[in-house]
Amino acid sequence: MLLLSFERLGMANRQANHIKAYKWIHSLMKSGCNVYQTKHELEVVTNDFPEGHIYPAGTILADTDITPPADITVDFTDWKNEYFVSVKRLTLPSRIGVYNGLNSAPFCFDPYKSVLDLFELEFEELSDEQIRQGALDNIDLFIVPGGPDAGESYYAGLGKKGMEEIRQYVLNGGKYLASCAGAYLPLSAKPGTPQSRMWLNIINATDSTGLDYWRTGTGFVRINLNVHDHPSLYGISYGDPSTMDVIYWEGPGIETIDADNITILATYKEFLASGSDKPNWSVSENQCAVDSLEWSNPLSQERFNSFLKGKAAAVEATAGEGKLILFSFHPEFGSPVTGSWENSLTHLLILNSVYYLCSEDV
């Protein structure tokens, strides 16, 4: 049994090239190999650690004798039946649909497409018309990137029929992954206020100031990772405190209406920089970070404190039989700190969420 660890080591990863390692894992899965992911810390006797070694949740075990590429860090262990209580079998969704309708913004859609391409995950673009005609019926995972507004612009192309198709897709067991405007979309109005046709109104969470996204702006922020053993955070969070620096671009400050069916995965912790409060480091290797600093509506410390600090930055939610992972910020934009866009660990939030939403326990 081949073992691959993806431990986060500061801003790095145990794998020198974690993207290449995951792509190789996906090639194994597509060839029919059984690939498993540990659900919690697991002590394993390996070739490198005959005395035993504790590996974190999210470690990969692959039932194969295929030799990995030389620059992928692997170890080997004997398979034990008791592992089955500690792992889930990973499966890739057969059909991923990514929303690319009338008001899906290219500056948000294109990075999501690039992340999926980076991990060699196949997907299809879905237009408003396709969704209205029932295209979601055969989709395993529906991804909704950000848009130019706080989600309300999607109604213009989807219309009442398209919105209802998405609502029923989720309620009937669909899997939904989204960032920014896509995270606004499933929210509900505050209690005592009329429900908006611009929102799906399917989860017990809201944005306290509704659709007024312009109040915040864009910038670099630090989030606190709240649920350290959650599958969406594998390879990123190992206990309290655990933080991550991300790019925020006018996403919702999510508040729970009712704690039932909502798990807060991360909260906004600290303002770092923006176009009006320039960072003292270079972000030239990440065009998304460069673009965020040039946006006409910069985030500020005052705005951060008023509208985001302590609010949910990422949540898991259930609606009917469906499951959702929502990111208020933009994991697809990569890291706002140092290094290239391609090597950003924020992309693992997306990949982990794909695994989590689409894989089942053994």
Coordinates of N, CA and C in Angstrom, one line a residue, residues 37-122:
Q37 N -8.6 8.0 1.7 CA -8.1 9.1 2.4 C -8.5 8.9 3.9
T38 N -7.5 9.2 4.8 CA -7.7 9.0 6.2 C -8.7 10.1 6.7
K39 N -9.6 9.7 7.7 CA -10.5 10.6 8.2 C -10.1 11.2 9.5
H40 N -9.0 10.7 10.1 CA -8.4 11.3 11.3 C -7.0 10.9 11.4
E41 N -6.3 11.3 12.4 CA -4.9 10.9 12.6 C -4.8 9.4 12.7
L42 N -3.8 8.8 12.1 CA -3.6 7.4 12.0 C -2.2 7.0 12.2
E43 N -1.9 6.1 13.1 CA -0.6 5.7 13.3 C -0.3 4.4 12.4
V44 N 0.7 4.5 11.6 CA 1.0 3.5 10.6 C 2.5 3.1 10.7
V45 N 2.7 1.8 10.6 CA 4.1 1.3 10.4 C 4.4 1.3 8.9
T46 N 5.5 2.0 8.6 CA 5.9 2.2 7.2 C 7.3 1.8 7.0
N47 N 7.8 1.7 5.7 CA 9.2 1.5 5.4 C 10.1 2.5 6.1
D48 N 9.7 3.8 6.0 CA 10.5 4.8 6.5 C 10.4 4.9 8.0
F49 N 9.3 4.5 8.6 CA 9.1 4.6 10.1 C 8.7 3.2 10.6
P50 N 9.6 2.2 10.7 CA 9.2 0.9 11.2 C 8.7 0.9 12.6
E51 N 9.1 2.0 13.3 CA 8.6 2.1 14.7 C 7.2 2.7 14.8
G52 N 6.7 3.1 13.7 CA 5.3 3.7 13.6 C 5.4 5.2 13.5
H53 N 4.5 5.8 12.8 CA 4.5 7.2 12.6 C 3.0 7.7 12.6
I54 N 2.7 8.8 13.2 CA 1.3 9.3 13.1 C 1.2 10.3 12.0
Y55 N 0.3 10.0 11.1 CA 0.0 10.8 9.9 C -1.3 11.5 10.1
P56 N -1.5 12.7 9.6 CA -2.7 13.5 9.8 C -3.9 13.0 9.0
A57 N -5.1 13.5 9.4 CA -6.2 13.3 8.5 C -6.0 13.9 7.1
G58 N -6.5 13.2 6.1 CA -6.3 13.6 4.7 C -5.1 12.9 4.0
T59 N -4.4 12.0 4.8 CA -3.3 11.3 4.2 C -3.9 10.3 3.2
I60 N -3.2 10.1 2.1 CA -3.7 9.2 1.0 C -3.0 7.8 1.1
L61 N -3.9 6.8 0.9 CA -3.4 5.4 0.8 C -3.9 4.9 -0.5
A62 N -3.0 4.4 -1.3 CA -3.4 3.9 -2.7 C -3.0 2.5 -2.8
D63 N -3.9 1.7 -3.2 CA -3.7 0.2 -3.4 C -3.1 0.0 -4.8
T64 N -1.8 0.2 -4.9 CA -1.2 0.0 -6.2 C 0.3 -0.3 -6.1
D65 N 0.8 -0.9 -7.1 CA 2.3 -1.2 -7.1 C 2.9 -0.4 -8.2
I66 N 2.2 0.6 -8.8 CA 2.7 1.5 -9.8 C 3.7 2.4 -9.2
T67 N 4.9 2.5 -9.8 CA 5.9 3.4 -9.3 C 5.6 4.8 -9.6
P68 N 5.6 5.7 -8.6 CA 5.3 7.1 -8.8 C 6.4 7.8 -9.4
P69 N 6.1 9.0 -9.9 CA 7.2 9.8 -10.5 C 8.2 10.1 -9.4
A70 N 9.5 10.4 -9.7 CA 10.6 10.5 -8.8 C 10.4 11.7 -7.8
D71 N 9.7 12.8 -8.2 CA 9.6 13.9 -7.4 C 8.3 14.0 -6.5
I72 N 7.7 12.8 -6.4 CA 6.5 12.7 -5.5 C 7.0 11.9 -4.3
T73 N 6.7 12.5 -3.1 CA 7.2 11.9 -1.8 C 6.2 10.8 -1.4
V74 N 6.7 9.5 -1.3 CA 5.8 8.4 -0.9 C 6.5 7.6 0.1
D75 N 5.7 6.8 0.8 CA 6.2 5.7 1.7 C 5.3 4.5 1.5
F76 N 5.6 3.4 2.1 CA 4.9 2.2 1.9 C 4.5 1.5 3.2
T77 N 3.3 1.0 3.3 CA 2.8 0.3 4.5 C 2.0 -0.9 4.1
D78 N 1.9 -1.9 5.0 CA 1.1 -3.0 4.8 C -0.3 -2.7 5.0
W79 N -1.2 -3.1 4.2 CA -2.7 -2.9 4.4 C -3.2 -3.7 5.6
K80 N -3.9 -3.0 6.4 CA -4.6 -3.7 7.5 C -6.1 -3.4 7.5
N81 N -6.8 -4.5 7.8 CA -8.3 -4.3 7.7 C -8.8 -3.2 8.6
E82 N -8.1 -3.0 9.7 CA -8.7 -2.0 10.7 C -8.6 -0.6 10.1
Y83 N -7.8 -0.4 9.0 CA -7.8 0.9 8.4 C -9.2 1.3 7.9
F84 N -10.0 0.3 7.6 CA -11.3 0.6 7.0 C -12.2 1.5 7.9
V85 N -12.0 1.5 9.2 CA -12.8 2.3 10.1 C -12.2 3.7 10.1
S86 N -11.1 3.9 9.5 CA -10.4 5.2 9.5 C -10.3 5.9 8.2
V87 N -10.8 5.3 7.1 CA -10.7 5.9 5.8 C -12.0 6.0 5.0
K88 N -12.0 6.8 4.0 CA -13.1 6.8 3.0 C -12.4 6.6 1.7
R89 N -13.2 5.9 0.8 CA -12.7 5.7 -0.5 C -13.0 6.9 -1.4
L90 N -12.0 7.4 -2.0 CA -12.1 8.6 -2.8 C -12.7 8.3 -4.2
T91 N -13.7 9.0 -4.6 CA -14.2 8.9 -6.0 C -14.3 10.3 -6.6
L92 N -14.0 10.4 -7.8 CA -14.1 11.6 -8.5 C -15.5 11.7 -9.1
P93 N -16.1 12.9 -9.1 CA -17.5 13.0 -9.7 C -17.4 12.8 -11.2
S94 N -18.4 12.0 -11.7 CA -18.5 11.7 -13.1 C -18.7 13.0 -13.9
R95 N -19.6 13.8 -13.4 CA -19.9 15.1 -14.1 C -19.9 16.3 -13.2
I96 N -19.0 17.2 -13.4 CA -18.9 18.4 -12.7 C -19.5 19.5 -13.6
G97 N -20.5 20.2 -13.2 CA -21.0 21.4 -13.9 C -20.6 22.7 -13.3
V98 N -20.0 23.6 -14.1 CA -19.6 24.9 -13.6 C -20.5 26.0 -14.2
Y99 N -21.1 26.8 -13.4 CA -22.0 27.8 -13.9 C -21.3 28.8 -14.7
N100 N -21.7 29.1 -15.9 CA -21.1 30.1 -16.7 C -22.2 30.8 -17.5
G101 N -23.1 31.4 -16.8 CA -24.3 32.1 -17.4 C -24.1 33.5 -17.7
L102 N -25.2 34.2 -17.9 CA -25.2 35.6 -18.4 C -24.2 36.5 -17.6
N103 N -24.3 36.4 -16.3 CA -23.5 37.3 -15.4 C -22.4 36.6 -14.6
S104 N -22.0 35.5 -15.1 CA -20.8 34.8 -14.5 C -19.6 35.6 -15.0
A105 N -18.8 36.2 -14.0 CA -17.7 37.1 -14.4 C -16.5 36.3 -14.8
P106 N -15.9 36.6 -15.9 CA -14.7 35.9 -16.4 C -13.6 35.9 -15.4
F107 N -13.4 37.0 -14.6 CA -12.3 37.1 -13.7 C -12.5 36.2 -12.5
C108 N -13.7 35.6 -12.3 CA -14.0 34.6 -11.3 C -14.1 33.2 -11.9
F109 N -14.8 33.1 -13.1 CA -14.9 31.8 -13.7 C -13.6 31.2 -14.2
D110 N -12.7 32.1 -14.8 CA -11.5 31.6 -15.4 C -10.6 31.0 -14.3
P111 N -10.4 31.6 -13.1 CA -9.5 30.9 -12.1 C -10.1 29.6 -11.6
Y112 N -11.4 29.5 -11.5 CA -12.0 28.2 -11.1 C -11.7 27.2 -12.2
K113 N -11.9 27.5 -13.4 CA -11.6 26.6 -14.5 C -10.1 26.2 -14.4
S114 N -9.2 27.2 -14.1 CA -7.8 26.9 -14.1 C -7.5 25.9 -12.9
V115 N -8.2 26.1 -11.8 CA -7.9 25.1 -10.7 C -8.3 23.7 -11.0
L116 N -9.5 23.6 -11.7 CA -9.9 22.3 -12.1 C -9.0 21.7 -13.1
D117 N -8.5 22.5 -14.0 CA -7.6 22.0 -15.0 C -6.3 21.6 -14.4
L118 N -5.9 22.4 -13.3 CA -4.6 22.1 -12.6 C -4.6 20.7 -12.0
F119 N -5.7 20.3 -11.5 CA -5.8 19.0 -10.9 C -6.3 17.9 -11.9
E120 N -6.5 18.3 -13.1 CA -7.0 17.4 -14.2 C -8.4 16.8 -13.8
L121 N -9.3 17.7 -13.4 CA -10.7 17.3 -13.1 C -11.5 17.8 -14.2
E122 N -12.2 16.9 -14.9 CA -13.0 17.2 -16.1 C -14.3 17.9 -15.6

